[in-house]
Short mmCIF file of C-alpha atoms and ligand atoms in Angstrom, two decimals:
data_model
loop_
_atom_site.label_atom_id
_atom_site.label_comp_id
_atom_site.label_asym_id
_atom_site.label_seq_id
_atom_site.Cartn_x
_atom_site.Cartn_y
_atom_site.Cartn_z
CA MET A 1 74.99 32.54 -57.91
CA ASN A 2 74.28 35.64 -57.46
CA LEU A 3 76.56 38.77 -58.09
CA GLU A 4 76.67 40.29 -54.03
CA THR A 5 77.89 36.42 -53.44
CA LEU A 6 80.93 36.73 -56.19
CA ILE A 7 81.62 39.85 -54.44
CA SER A 8 82.28 40.19 -51.70
CA GLY A 9 84.05 36.41 -52.23
CA SER A 10 87.96 35.25 -53.87
CA LYS A 11 89.51 35.39 -57.36
CA ALA A 12 88.84 31.00 -56.65
CA ASP A 13 85.28 31.51 -56.19
CA LEU A 14 85.23 34.27 -59.22
CA ALA A 15 87.88 31.47 -61.27
CA LYS A 16 85.46 28.62 -60.79
CA ILE A 17 82.85 31.15 -62.15
CA LEU A 18 84.62 32.02 -64.98
CA ALA A 19 85.32 28.03 -65.74
CA ARG A 20 81.78 27.73 -65.97
CA ILE A 21 80.52 29.54 -67.50
CA GLU A 22 83.73 28.72 -70.29
CA GLN A 23 82.01 25.16 -70.33
CA ALA A 24 78.16 26.92 -70.73
CA HIS A 25 79.79 28.23 -73.46
CA ASN A 26 80.40 25.75 -75.31
CA ARG A 27 77.11 25.20 -75.80
CA GLY A 28 75.78 28.45 -75.96
CA LEU A 29 75.57 30.08 -72.65
CA ASP A 30 72.57 28.19 -71.94
CA ASP A 31 72.40 28.11 -68.75
CA PRO A 32 70.45 30.85 -66.83
CA ASP A 33 72.03 31.31 -64.10
CA LEU A 34 75.41 32.62 -65.30
CA THR A 35 73.80 34.40 -68.22
CA ASP A 36 71.22 35.96 -65.21
CA LEU A 37 74.96 36.59 -63.36
CA LEU A 38 76.03 38.05 -66.60
CA ASP A 39 72.83 40.01 -67.73
CA GLN A 40 73.63 41.49 -62.92
CA ALA A 41 76.81 42.29 -64.27
CA PHE A 42 76.17 43.87 -67.44
CA ALA A 43 73.64 45.93 -65.70
CA THR A 44 76.22 47.62 -62.77
CA PRO A 45 80.01 49.03 -63.55
CA ARG A 46 82.42 49.08 -62.02
CA GLY A 47 85.47 49.40 -63.67
CA GLN A 48 86.63 51.04 -67.06
CA ILE A 49 87.47 48.04 -69.40
CA ILE A 50 90.73 49.07 -71.08
CA GLY A 51 91.73 47.35 -74.27
CA ILE A 52 95.78 47.26 -74.55
CA THR A 53 96.44 46.33 -78.04
CA GLY A 54 99.68 45.91 -80.81
CA PRO A 55 101.53 43.45 -82.81
CA PRO A 56 103.17 40.68 -81.15
CA GLY A 57 106.41 41.34 -78.59
CA VAL A 58 105.98 45.00 -78.55
CA GLY A 59 105.74 44.46 -75.13
CA LYS A 60 102.41 44.79 -73.71
CA SER A 61 101.76 42.40 -71.30
CA THR A 62 105.12 44.30 -69.57
CA LEU A 63 103.33 47.60 -69.91
CA ILE A 64 100.74 45.75 -68.21
CA SER A 65 102.69 44.58 -65.54
CA VAL A 66 103.83 47.89 -64.43
CA LEU A 67 100.40 49.30 -64.90
CA VAL A 68 98.81 47.24 -62.30
CA LYS A 69 101.34 47.67 -60.09
CA ILE A 70 100.69 52.04 -60.54
CA TRP A 71 96.70 50.92 -59.73
CA ARG A 72 97.22 48.53 -56.39
CA ASN A 73 99.42 51.24 -54.69
CA GLN A 74 96.84 54.01 -55.46
CA GLY A 75 94.39 50.98 -53.90
CA GLN A 76 92.63 49.79 -56.68
CA THR A 77 91.95 46.61 -57.75
CA VAL A 78 92.88 44.94 -61.44
CA GLY A 79 90.61 42.01 -63.69
CA VAL A 80 93.62 41.17 -66.48
CA ILE A 81 92.29 38.74 -69.22
CA ALA A 82 95.28 38.48 -71.73
CA VAL A 83 93.53 36.45 -75.49
CA ASP A 84 96.67 34.70 -76.35
CA PRO A 85 96.49 33.55 -80.03
CA SER A 86 98.62 31.20 -80.23
CA SER A 87 97.21 28.76 -77.71
CA LYS A 88 95.24 25.80 -78.23
CA ARG A 89 92.57 24.67 -75.18
CA SER A 90 93.51 21.20 -74.01
CA GLY A 91 91.83 19.37 -71.30
CA GLY A 92 91.51 22.66 -70.14
CA ALA A 93 94.84 23.69 -69.58
CA LEU A 94 96.56 25.92 -71.99
CA LEU A 95 99.18 24.97 -73.95
CA GLY A 96 101.56 27.76 -75.46
CA ASP A 97 100.56 30.76 -73.01
CA ARG A 98 102.43 33.69 -73.93
CA THR A 99 100.89 36.05 -70.76
CA ARG A 100 104.30 37.26 -68.61
CA ILE A 101 102.16 39.32 -66.74
CA VAL A 102 103.95 39.37 -63.38
CA ALA A 103 101.12 39.91 -60.50
CA ASP A 104 101.75 39.77 -56.40
CA PRO A 105 99.55 36.26 -56.56
CA GLU A 106 98.61 36.72 -52.89
CA ASP A 107 96.89 40.10 -53.84
CA GLN A 108 93.90 39.59 -53.68
CA GLY A 109 92.93 42.86 -55.28
CA VAL A 110 94.73 41.77 -58.50
CA PHE A 111 93.75 39.57 -60.80
CA ILE A 112 95.47 37.87 -64.51
CA ARG A 113 93.59 35.52 -66.41
CA SER A 114 94.65 34.12 -69.55
CA MET A 115 92.21 33.01 -72.25
CA ALA A 116 93.02 31.53 -76.09
CA ALA A 117 91.20 33.76 -78.62
CA ARG A 118 89.37 33.25 -81.90
CA GLU A 119 90.40 31.37 -85.07
CA GLN A 120 90.88 34.30 -86.77
CA LEU A 121 93.53 36.65 -85.76
CA GLY A 122 92.56 39.27 -83.64
CA GLY A 123 89.02 38.74 -83.55
CA LEU A 124 87.75 37.83 -79.59
CA SER A 125 85.35 36.19 -78.69
CA SER A 126 82.45 35.72 -77.32
CA LEU A 127 83.78 34.03 -73.96
CA THR A 128 85.69 36.56 -73.74
CA HIS A 129 83.38 39.60 -73.65
CA ALA A 130 81.84 37.46 -70.85
CA ALA A 131 84.84 37.23 -68.43
CA ALA A 132 85.80 41.05 -69.32
CA ILE A 133 81.93 41.88 -68.34
CA LEU A 134 81.46 39.79 -65.98
CA MET A 135 85.41 41.08 -64.17
CA ARG A 136 84.03 44.81 -64.63
CA ALA A 137 81.86 44.54 -62.27
CA LEU A 138 84.26 43.15 -59.51
CA PHE A 139 87.20 45.48 -59.93
CA ASP A 140 87.91 49.25 -60.30
CA ARG A 141 89.94 48.72 -63.71
CA VAL A 142 89.61 45.50 -66.26
CA ILE A 143 92.70 45.35 -68.89
CA VAL A 144 92.55 43.07 -71.78
CA GLU A 145 95.76 43.11 -73.82
CA THR A 146 94.71 41.44 -77.34
CA VAL A 147 97.23 41.41 -80.22
CA GLY A 148 95.76 43.44 -83.13
CA VAL A 149 97.36 43.56 -86.75
CA GLY A 150 94.51 43.01 -89.07
CA GLN A 151 91.43 43.15 -86.61
CA SER A 152 88.32 42.01 -87.53
CA GLU A 153 84.53 42.81 -86.75
CA THR A 154 84.83 42.07 -82.89
CA GLY A 155 87.90 43.47 -82.07
CA ILE A 156 88.61 44.74 -79.43
CA SER A 157 86.30 48.09 -80.07
CA SER A 158 83.50 46.67 -79.36
CA LEU A 159 84.15 45.42 -75.55
CA ALA A 160 87.00 48.63 -73.98
CA ASP A 161 86.19 52.08 -73.24
CA THR A 162 89.95 52.85 -73.79
CA ILE A 163 91.85 51.55 -76.00
CA VAL A 164 96.03 51.99 -76.36
CA PHE A 165 97.74 51.14 -79.54
CA CYS A 166 101.32 50.15 -78.70
CA VAL A 167 104.56 49.61 -81.10
CA GLN A 168 107.57 49.57 -80.94
CA PRO A 169 110.62 51.11 -82.07
CA GLY A 170 111.30 50.08 -85.89
CA SER A 171 107.84 48.70 -86.48
CA GLY A 172 106.65 50.46 -89.75
CA ASP A 173 104.13 47.69 -90.37
CA SER A 174 102.10 48.30 -87.72
CA LEU A 175 102.10 52.09 -89.32
CA GLN A 176 101.31 50.23 -92.48
CA PHE A 177 98.76 49.06 -90.51
CA MET A 178 97.53 52.08 -89.63
CA LYS A 179 97.49 54.18 -92.76
CA ALA A 180 95.92 51.08 -94.44
CA GLY A 181 92.50 51.46 -91.50
CA ILE A 182 92.96 48.03 -90.35
CA VAL A 183 93.94 48.60 -87.32
CA GLU A 184 91.26 49.89 -85.23
CA ILE A 185 91.26 53.36 -84.78
CA PRO A 186 92.44 53.96 -80.35
CA HIS A 187 92.12 56.68 -78.01
CA ILE A 188 95.83 56.31 -77.10
CA ALA A 189 99.04 55.47 -79.02
CA VAL A 190 101.58 54.46 -77.05
CA VAL A 191 105.57 53.95 -79.02
CA THR A 192 106.93 51.32 -76.22
CA LYS A 193 110.25 50.41 -75.24
CA ALA A 194 111.41 54.37 -75.83
CA ASP A 195 114.80 53.80 -73.56
CA LEU A 196 116.34 52.27 -77.22
CA GLY A 197 116.32 56.35 -77.88
CA PRO A 198 116.74 57.22 -81.33
CA PRO A 199 114.85 54.44 -82.66
CA ALA A 200 111.90 54.91 -80.44
CA GLU A 201 111.81 58.51 -81.26
CA ARG A 202 111.54 58.21 -85.25
CA ALA A 203 108.69 55.57 -84.31
CA ARG A 204 106.76 58.28 -82.41
CA ALA A 205 107.03 60.11 -84.92
CA ASP A 206 106.07 58.27 -87.75
CA LEU A 207 103.26 56.95 -84.99
CA GLU A 208 102.23 60.54 -85.84
CA GLY A 209 102.26 61.53 -89.09
CA ALA A 210 100.80 57.60 -89.84
CA LEU A 211 97.78 59.82 -86.73
CA GLY A 212 97.47 62.81 -88.37
CA LEU A 213 96.21 61.89 -91.71
CA THR A 214 92.93 61.90 -91.18
CA SER A 215 90.68 64.07 -89.42
CA GLU A 216 89.07 60.67 -87.81
CA GLN A 217 91.99 59.75 -86.03
CA GLN A 218 93.42 63.68 -84.37
CA GLY A 219 92.88 64.39 -81.37
CA VAL A 220 94.94 60.91 -80.55
CA GLN A 221 97.70 61.90 -77.62
CA VAL A 222 100.70 60.19 -78.89
CA LEU A 223 102.68 58.66 -76.11
CA SER A 224 106.36 57.33 -75.66
CA VAL A 225 107.28 54.43 -72.86
CA SER A 226 110.06 52.55 -71.28
CA ALA A 227 108.74 49.46 -69.14
CA THR A 228 111.82 48.95 -68.31
CA SER A 229 112.91 52.62 -67.12
CA GLU A 230 109.18 53.64 -65.50
CA SER A 231 109.38 56.48 -68.08
CA GLY A 232 105.93 58.22 -69.34
CA LEU A 233 104.34 55.42 -67.28
CA ASN A 234 102.29 58.18 -65.70
CA ASP A 235 101.65 60.23 -68.53
CA LEU A 236 99.75 56.55 -69.62
CA VAL A 237 98.16 55.73 -66.74
CA THR A 238 96.59 59.88 -66.38
CA ALA A 239 95.97 59.12 -70.01
CA ILE A 240 93.62 56.75 -69.29
CA ASP A 241 92.33 58.05 -66.55
CA ASP A 242 91.47 61.43 -68.52
CA HIS A 243 90.12 59.42 -71.02
CA GLY A 244 87.34 57.55 -68.69
CA ARG A 245 86.78 60.61 -67.26
CA GLU A 246 85.90 61.77 -70.81
CA LEU A 247 83.42 59.04 -71.79
CA HIS A 248 81.33 59.76 -68.29
CA LEU A 249 81.13 63.85 -68.69
CA GLN A 250 80.50 63.75 -71.60
CA GLY A 251 77.26 60.91 -70.73
CA VAL A 252 77.86 58.33 -73.50
CA LEU A 253 79.31 55.08 -71.54
CA GLY A 254 75.96 53.85 -71.19
CA GLU A 255 74.92 54.19 -73.89
CA ARG A 256 77.96 53.39 -76.16
CA ARG A 257 78.01 50.27 -74.02
CA ILE A 258 74.92 49.30 -75.33
CA ILE A 259 75.45 49.90 -78.94
CA GLN A 260 78.86 47.48 -77.50
CA ALA A 261 76.44 44.83 -76.60
CA SER A 262 74.38 44.43 -79.75
CA ASP A 263 77.02 44.79 -81.98
CA TRP A 264 78.87 41.42 -80.28
CA ILE A 265 74.97 40.16 -80.45
CA ALA A 266 75.15 40.14 -83.32
CA GLU A 267 78.53 38.17 -84.07
CA GLU A 268 78.13 36.17 -81.67
CA ILE A 269 74.43 34.48 -83.69
CA ARG A 270 76.30 35.68 -87.27
CA ALA A 271 79.33 33.10 -86.11
CA ARG A 272 76.83 30.53 -84.47
CA PHE A 273 74.17 30.94 -87.60
CA GLY A 274 75.44 32.27 -90.21
CA ARG A 275 74.05 35.36 -92.06
CA GLU A 276 71.04 33.95 -92.64
CA GLY A 277 70.71 33.51 -89.25
CA LEU A 278 71.07 37.18 -88.35
CA LYS A 279 69.24 38.95 -91.01
CA ARG A 280 66.60 37.15 -88.91
CA ILE A 281 66.57 38.61 -85.55
CA GLU A 282 68.90 41.79 -86.81
CA PRO A 283 65.08 43.74 -86.51
CA HIS A 284 65.82 42.62 -82.93
CA LEU A 285 69.28 43.25 -82.01
CA ARG A 286 69.75 47.27 -81.72
CA VAL A 287 67.12 48.70 -79.08
CA LYS A 288 66.87 48.55 -74.88
CA GLN A 289 66.38 44.11 -75.31
CA ALA A 290 70.41 45.37 -75.01
CA SER A 291 70.41 45.63 -71.73
CA ARG A 292 69.98 42.48 -70.94
CA PRO A 293 72.46 41.15 -73.10
CA PHE A 294 73.01 37.90 -72.20
CA SER A 295 69.77 36.88 -72.24
CA ARG A 296 68.91 38.25 -75.07
CA ALA A 297 71.61 36.51 -77.31
CA ALA A 298 70.47 33.29 -76.22
CA GLU A 299 67.32 33.40 -76.44
CA LEU A 300 67.70 34.67 -80.46
CA ALA A 301 69.61 31.22 -80.41
CA VAL A 302 66.79 29.40 -79.05
CA GLN A 303 64.65 30.87 -81.88
CA LEU A 304 66.66 30.27 -84.27
CA GLN A 305 67.16 27.00 -83.25
CA LYS A 306 64.21 25.81 -83.41
CA HIS A 307 63.42 28.06 -86.48
CA ASN A 308 66.46 25.92 -88.37
CA LYS A 309 64.34 22.46 -87.14
CA ARG A 310 61.58 23.33 -88.90
N1 GTP B 401 114.48 47.54 -74.35
C1 GTP B 401 112.90 47.42 -73.06
N2 GTP B 401 112.20 46.03 -73.83
C2 GTP B 401 111.27 45.92 -73.12
C3 GTP B 401 110.30 46.44 -72.73
N3 GTP B 401 108.80 46.18 -72.49
C4 GTP B 401 109.44 45.00 -72.51
N4 GTP B 401 110.51 44.73 -73.34
C5 GTP B 401 111.05 43.39 -73.76
O1 GTP B 401 109.79 42.38 -75.39
C6 GTP B 401 109.75 42.04 -75.55
C7 GTP B 401 108.36 41.50 -75.27
O2 GTP B 401 107.50 41.75 -73.96
P1 GTP B 401 106.25 41.61 -74.00
O3 GTP B 401 105.77 41.80 -72.94
O4 GTP B 401 105.82 40.11 -73.31
O5 GTP B 401 105.90 41.52 -75.31
P2 GTP B 401 103.99 41.46 -75.74
O6 GTP B 401 103.40 42.87 -76.17
O7 GTP B 401 103.08 41.08 -73.80
O8 GTP B 401 104.32 39.97 -76.85
P3 GTP B 401 103.66 39.15 -76.75
O9 GTP B 401 101.76 38.92 -75.63
O10 GTP B 401 104.44 37.82 -77.20
O11 GTP B 401 102.52 39.76 -78.52
C8 GTP B 401 110.00 41.14 -73.92
O12 GTP B 401 111.68 40.56 -74.06
C9 GTP B 401 110.48 41.93 -73.10
O13 GTP B 401 111.42 41.76 -71.80
C10 GTP B 401 110.35 47.89 -72.31
O14 GTP B 401 110.20 48.97 -71.51
N5 GTP B 401 111.92 47.84 -72.79
MG1 MG B 402 101.51 39.24 -73.96
#
């Protein structure tokens, strides 16, 4: 399967490939055709990956539905991955699916997929990385919805270009997490459900307070939005655009994506071969080979398997 075929193909073709990737993933992504395809996709990014993260129930999916609508109206194509921490796979079907993202199923310009998360809360499975990077080569925007509470090493920051952290009115807890440095530093922080009035205003003041604590966190834009009353949404879209453009202008995007790739290769190796395995291949990680990260990860896994058999 080559990338051009997929680019000119349909949503059904993409769904088929994602299912194949999912099957191969369970065997350590040992299919050279697929790793080739994913490396092609990594080398030809088209869109921006936007992580929408925040505690359960803050309104991420509802917000994403509105963002999809806005970008589709602008003629942009959108892919969405909802990482569902509560779902379990059973015979290919997702049970307990919490995705509530609404979009026109007939529209070929929007593709929504839900995926199970790794065991630990906030952990992204490397399958999510593969899917997002493939979709990044196909769509103008790729949105990844994750439940972010206590983040693990493989959080959304090793995948997204732009991270939007959501809190809702009356959620002192997530601010505590932020103060404790547990939540990854977002690029944009959003108070959802602004239509709730005074509690939403208080949440915004608290959020600004929490973000103002360390110099590192200054410069994070804080916005209030309501998906129900459709307020503040244009500002959010502008902030996401501006952040994407800034990364381009600074010329850091390519380098950042290579570092991210090394990070998730390392995490994948650690998950499969433990700290010992990771130590063994570490010297070979932070190099330009990361420009073919999927083949690289597969090669390293084969080497470690051979070593372990000896
Ligand atoms: N008042 C108000 N309620 C909202 C708004 N956006 C979402 N909600 C409600 O908040 C609840 C949770 O919304 P979701 O979009 O499913 O939240 P989520 O963050 O995706 O939830 P999980 O995926 O389960 O973590 C739903 O009952 C929504 O109707 C909003 O702008 N205003
Ligand atoms: Mg959701």
